Steps between C-alpha positions, in 0.01 A plus 500: 500500500739783421700534182832403664345179634361409157840566344667276761250219437557524124878501551472191722295320234752595233787372714310177566431454128867561422601246763258243357652557155854451633399177672337376178816592309712306753280194451533521121878535524515204741297287259724596206805424714372151581428432133846622400652281769299196381628537143854565625537860384761607755551856375125568488460347847771728638347808336157413637651446847635854487167638375312320777733635767462854362120477515514355851718792611255743341211340687697541821610299794155497657348285226805284428352245740188477282720433196688221677380238254661703222847482650805459281860406579630850420605688815331830582706775335420856421435537129515878532861493624635321194 
């Protein structure tokens, strides 16, 4: 195993760990959103909708299907363009 291959494997593991962390963050935000919605905190619910959409965009379109159960009513918009 050459050095470039080892570096690529480590980079892949780091990317996978980062992706796992983003998915965990999305799940936490979704849970907080549902709690805020249950106690009728509209502003907090809206803010958490935006946060969830931003994390889903960061994860990328490829994994959005896996986060389907975390969907929110906010349309997909680019947070970076605002």
